[in-house]
Amino acid sequence: MRDPSAAWGFGRRICPGRDMAQWSIWICIASVLATFNLTKSLDEQGVPIEPSGEYTSGLGSYPVPHQCDILPRSEAARAMILSAA
Ligand SMILES: *[C@@H]1O[C@H](CO)[C@@H](O)[C@H](O)[C@H]1NC(C)=O
């Protein structure tokens, strides 16, 4: 994306919550990465399934869904997840 900050608007109409939004996203992603291992799923032969690399079109473009494994990084992470549920 050429100018990602454009999504927040400009001048007097710039989003006043942009810093909170960006830091909230940062701490969410950091928490997921600290708690889970995200890996490619394996096919029947044990070969990693590669993401297609395709993206949706439109204003909010994102990768098309692909299969992956999201597992707790450790027993401590698993216990924390279960205690929060
Ligand atoms: C998660 O990844 C870390 C770092 O590569 C590794 O040490 C740990 O064994 C992995 N945990 C599981 C449950 O695979």
PDB file of C-alpha atoms and ligand atoms in Angstrom:
ATOM      1  CA  MET A   1       0.000   0.000   0.000  1.00  0.00           C
ATOM      2  CA  ARG A   2       1.494   3.301  -1.082  1.00  0.00           C
ATOM      3  CA  ASP A   3       0.168   5.583   1.684  1.00  0.00           C
ATOM      4  CA  PRO A   4      -1.423   3.504   4.455  1.00  0.00           C
ATOM      5  CA  SER A   5      -1.942   6.525   6.716  1.00  0.00           C
ATOM      6  CA  ALA A   6      -4.445   7.904   4.169  1.00  0.00           C
ATOM      7  CA  ALA A   7      -7.042   5.540   5.653  1.00  0.00           C
ATOM      8  CA  TRP A   8      -7.150   7.786   8.746  1.00  0.00           C
ATOM      9  CA  GLY A   9      -8.142  10.893   6.806  1.00  0.00           C
ATOM     10  CA  PHE A  10      -6.443  14.284   6.722  1.00  0.00           C
ATOM     11  CA  GLY A  11      -6.373  17.662   8.461  1.00  0.00           C
ATOM     12  CA  ARG A  12      -9.277  18.610  10.714  1.00  0.00           C
ATOM     13  CA  ARG A  13     -11.105  15.388   9.872  1.00  0.00           C
ATOM     14  CA  ILE A  14      -8.248  12.992  10.667  1.00  0.00           C
ATOM     15  CA  CYS A  15      -9.333  10.131  12.920  1.00  0.00           C
ATOM     16  CA  PRO A  16      -8.631  11.147  16.558  1.00  0.00           C
ATOM     17  CA  GLY A  17      -8.465   7.457  17.568  1.00  0.00           C
ATOM     18  CA  ARG A  18      -5.852   6.399  15.010  1.00  0.00           C
ATOM     19  CA  ASP A  19      -3.035   5.974  17.557  1.00  0.00           C
ATOM     20  CA  MET A  20      -5.217   3.893  19.869  1.00  0.00           C
ATOM     21  CA  ALA A  21      -6.404   1.811  16.905  1.00  0.00           C
ATOM     22  CA  GLN A  22      -2.877   1.180  15.612  1.00  0.00           C
ATOM     23  CA  TRP A  23      -1.501   0.313  19.065  1.00  0.00           C
ATOM     24  CA  SER A  24      -4.487  -1.953  19.741  1.00  0.00           C
ATOM     25  CA  ILE A  25      -3.763  -3.849  16.528  1.00  0.00           C
ATOM     26  CA  TRP A  26      -0.060  -4.015  17.448  1.00  0.00           C
ATOM     27  CA  ILE A  27      -0.701  -5.463  20.932  1.00  0.00           C
ATOM     28  CA  CYS A  28      -3.282  -7.909  19.522  1.00  0.00           C
ATOM     29  CA  ILE A  29      -0.848  -9.253  16.913  1.00  0.00           C
ATOM     30  CA  ALA A  30       2.030  -9.333  19.442  1.00  0.00           C
ATOM     31  CA  SER A  31      -0.175 -11.271  21.900  1.00  0.00           C
ATOM     32  CA  VAL A  32      -1.164 -13.817  19.236  1.00  0.00           C
ATOM     33  CA  LEU A  33       2.470 -14.305  18.184  1.00  0.00           C
ATOM     34  CA  ALA A  34       3.601 -14.629  21.820  1.00  0.00           C
ATOM     35  CA  THR A  35       0.960 -17.264  22.541  1.00  0.00           C
ATOM     36  CA  PHE A  36       0.575 -19.319  19.360  1.00  0.00           C
ATOM     37  CA  ASN A  37       2.753 -20.945  16.728  1.00  0.00           C
ATOM     38  CA  LEU A  38       1.289 -20.225  13.293  1.00  0.00           C
ATOM     39  CA  THR A  39       2.494 -22.693  10.702  1.00  0.00           C
ATOM     40  CA  LYS A  40       1.512 -23.950   7.269  1.00  0.00           C
ATOM     41  CA  SER A  41      -0.787 -26.967   7.383  1.00  0.00           C
ATOM     42  CA  LEU A  42       0.567 -30.208   5.989  1.00  0.00           C
ATOM     43  CA  ASP A  43      -1.118 -32.222   3.243  1.00  0.00           C
ATOM     44  CA  GLU A  44      -1.608 -36.024   3.332  1.00  0.00           C
ATOM     45  CA  GLN A  45       2.058 -36.546   2.310  1.00  0.00           C
ATOM     46  CA  GLY A  46       3.306 -34.207   5.047  1.00  0.00           C
ATOM     47  CA  VAL A  47       4.191 -31.451   2.563  1.00  0.00           C
ATOM     48  CA  PRO A  48       3.444 -27.874   3.729  1.00  0.00           C
ATOM     49  CA  ILE A  49       0.444 -26.327   1.937  1.00  0.00           C
ATOM     50  CA  GLU A  50       1.636 -23.043   0.435  1.00  0.00           C
ATOM     51  CA  PRO A  51      -0.650 -19.983   0.513  1.00  0.00           C
ATOM     52  CA  SER A  52      -1.751 -18.978  -2.997  1.00  0.00           C
ATOM     53  CA  GLY A  53      -0.453 -15.428  -2.661  1.00  0.00           C
ATOM     54  CA  GLU A  54      -3.766 -14.103  -3.991  1.00  0.00           C
ATOM     55  CA  TYR A  55      -5.477 -11.080  -2.484  1.00  0.00           C
ATOM     56  CA  THR A  56      -9.057  -9.878  -2.578  1.00  0.00           C
ATOM     57  CA  SER A  57      -9.742  -6.782  -4.635  1.00  0.00           C
ATOM     58  CA  GLY A  58     -11.409  -3.659  -3.328  1.00  0.00           C
ATOM     59  CA  LEU A  59     -10.719  -0.901  -0.844  1.00  0.00           C
ATOM     60  CA  GLY A  60      -9.818  -3.266   1.990  1.00  0.00           C
ATOM     61  CA  SER A  61      -7.628  -5.863   0.235  1.00  0.00           C
ATOM     62  CA  TYR A  62      -6.477  -8.899   2.199  1.00  0.00           C
ATOM     63  CA  PRO A  63      -5.114 -12.381   1.466  1.00  0.00           C
ATOM     64  CA  VAL A  64      -7.713 -14.944   0.396  1.00  0.00           C
ATOM     65  CA  PRO A  65      -8.319 -17.619   3.061  1.00  0.00           C
ATOM     66  CA  HIS A  66      -5.810 -20.427   3.281  1.00  0.00           C
ATOM     67  CA  GLN A  67      -5.301 -23.363   5.582  1.00  0.00           C
ATOM     68  CA  CYS A  68      -2.861 -23.037   8.493  1.00  0.00           C
ATOM     69  CA  ASP A  69      -2.249 -24.491  11.933  1.00  0.00           C
ATOM     70  CA  ILE A  70      -2.576 -22.265  15.000  1.00  0.00           C
ATOM     71  CA  LEU A  71      -1.363 -24.079  18.111  1.00  0.00           C
ATOM     72  CA  PRO A  72      -0.359 -22.938  21.614  1.00  0.00           C
ATOM     73  CA  ARG A  73       3.395 -22.287  21.745  1.00  0.00           C
ATOM     74  CA  SER A  74       3.850 -24.115  25.040  1.00  0.00           C
ATOM     75  CA  GLU A  75       2.054 -25.785  27.921  1.00  0.00           C
ATOM     76  CA  ALA A  76       2.099 -22.429  29.759  1.00  0.00           C
ATOM     77  CA  ALA A  77       0.362 -20.817  26.774  1.00  0.00           C
ATOM     78  CA  ARG A  78      -2.174 -23.653  26.625  1.00  0.00           C
ATOM     79  CA  ALA A  79      -2.924 -23.263  30.371  1.00  0.00           C
ATOM     80  CA  MET A  80      -3.331 -19.485  29.966  1.00  0.00           C
ATOM     81  CA  ILE A  81      -5.753 -19.962  27.049  1.00  0.00           C
ATOM     82  CA  LEU A  82      -7.829 -22.507  28.971  1.00  0.00           C
ATOM     83  CA  SER A  83      -7.948 -20.284  32.094  1.00  0.00           C
ATOM     84  CA  ALA A  84      -9.213 -17.361  29.977  1.00  0.00           C
ATOM     85  CA  ALA A  85     -11.995 -19.412  28.353  1.00  0.00           C
TER      86      ALA A  85
HETATM   87  C1  LIG B   1       6.556 -23.229  18.884  1.00  0.00           C
HETATM   88  O1  LIG B   1       7.656 -22.601  18.267  1.00  0.00           O
HETATM   89  C2  LIG B   1       8.788 -22.494  19.132  1.00  0.00           C
HETATM   90  C3  LIG B   1       9.838 -21.682  18.405  1.00  0.00           C
HETATM   91  O2  LIG B   1      10.099 -22.224  17.146  1.00  0.00           O
HETATM   92  C4  LIG B   1       9.284 -23.888  19.494  1.00  0.00           C
HETATM   93  O3  LIG B   1      10.382 -23.789  20.374  1.00  0.00           O
HETATM   94  C5  LIG B   1       8.146 -24.647  20.177  1.00  0.00           C
HETATM   95  O4  LIG B   1       8.549 -25.977  20.401  1.00  0.00           O
HETATM   96  C6  LIG B   1       6.908 -24.646  19.311  1.00  0.00           C
HETATM   97  N1  LIG B   1       5.805 -25.231  20.070  1.00  0.00           N
HETATM   98  C7  LIG B   1       5.087 -26.230  19.585  1.00  0.00           C
HETATM   99  C8  LIG B   1       3.984 -26.706  20.495  1.00  0.00           C
HETATM  100  O5  LIG B   1       5.258 -26.718  18.495  1.00  0.00           O
END
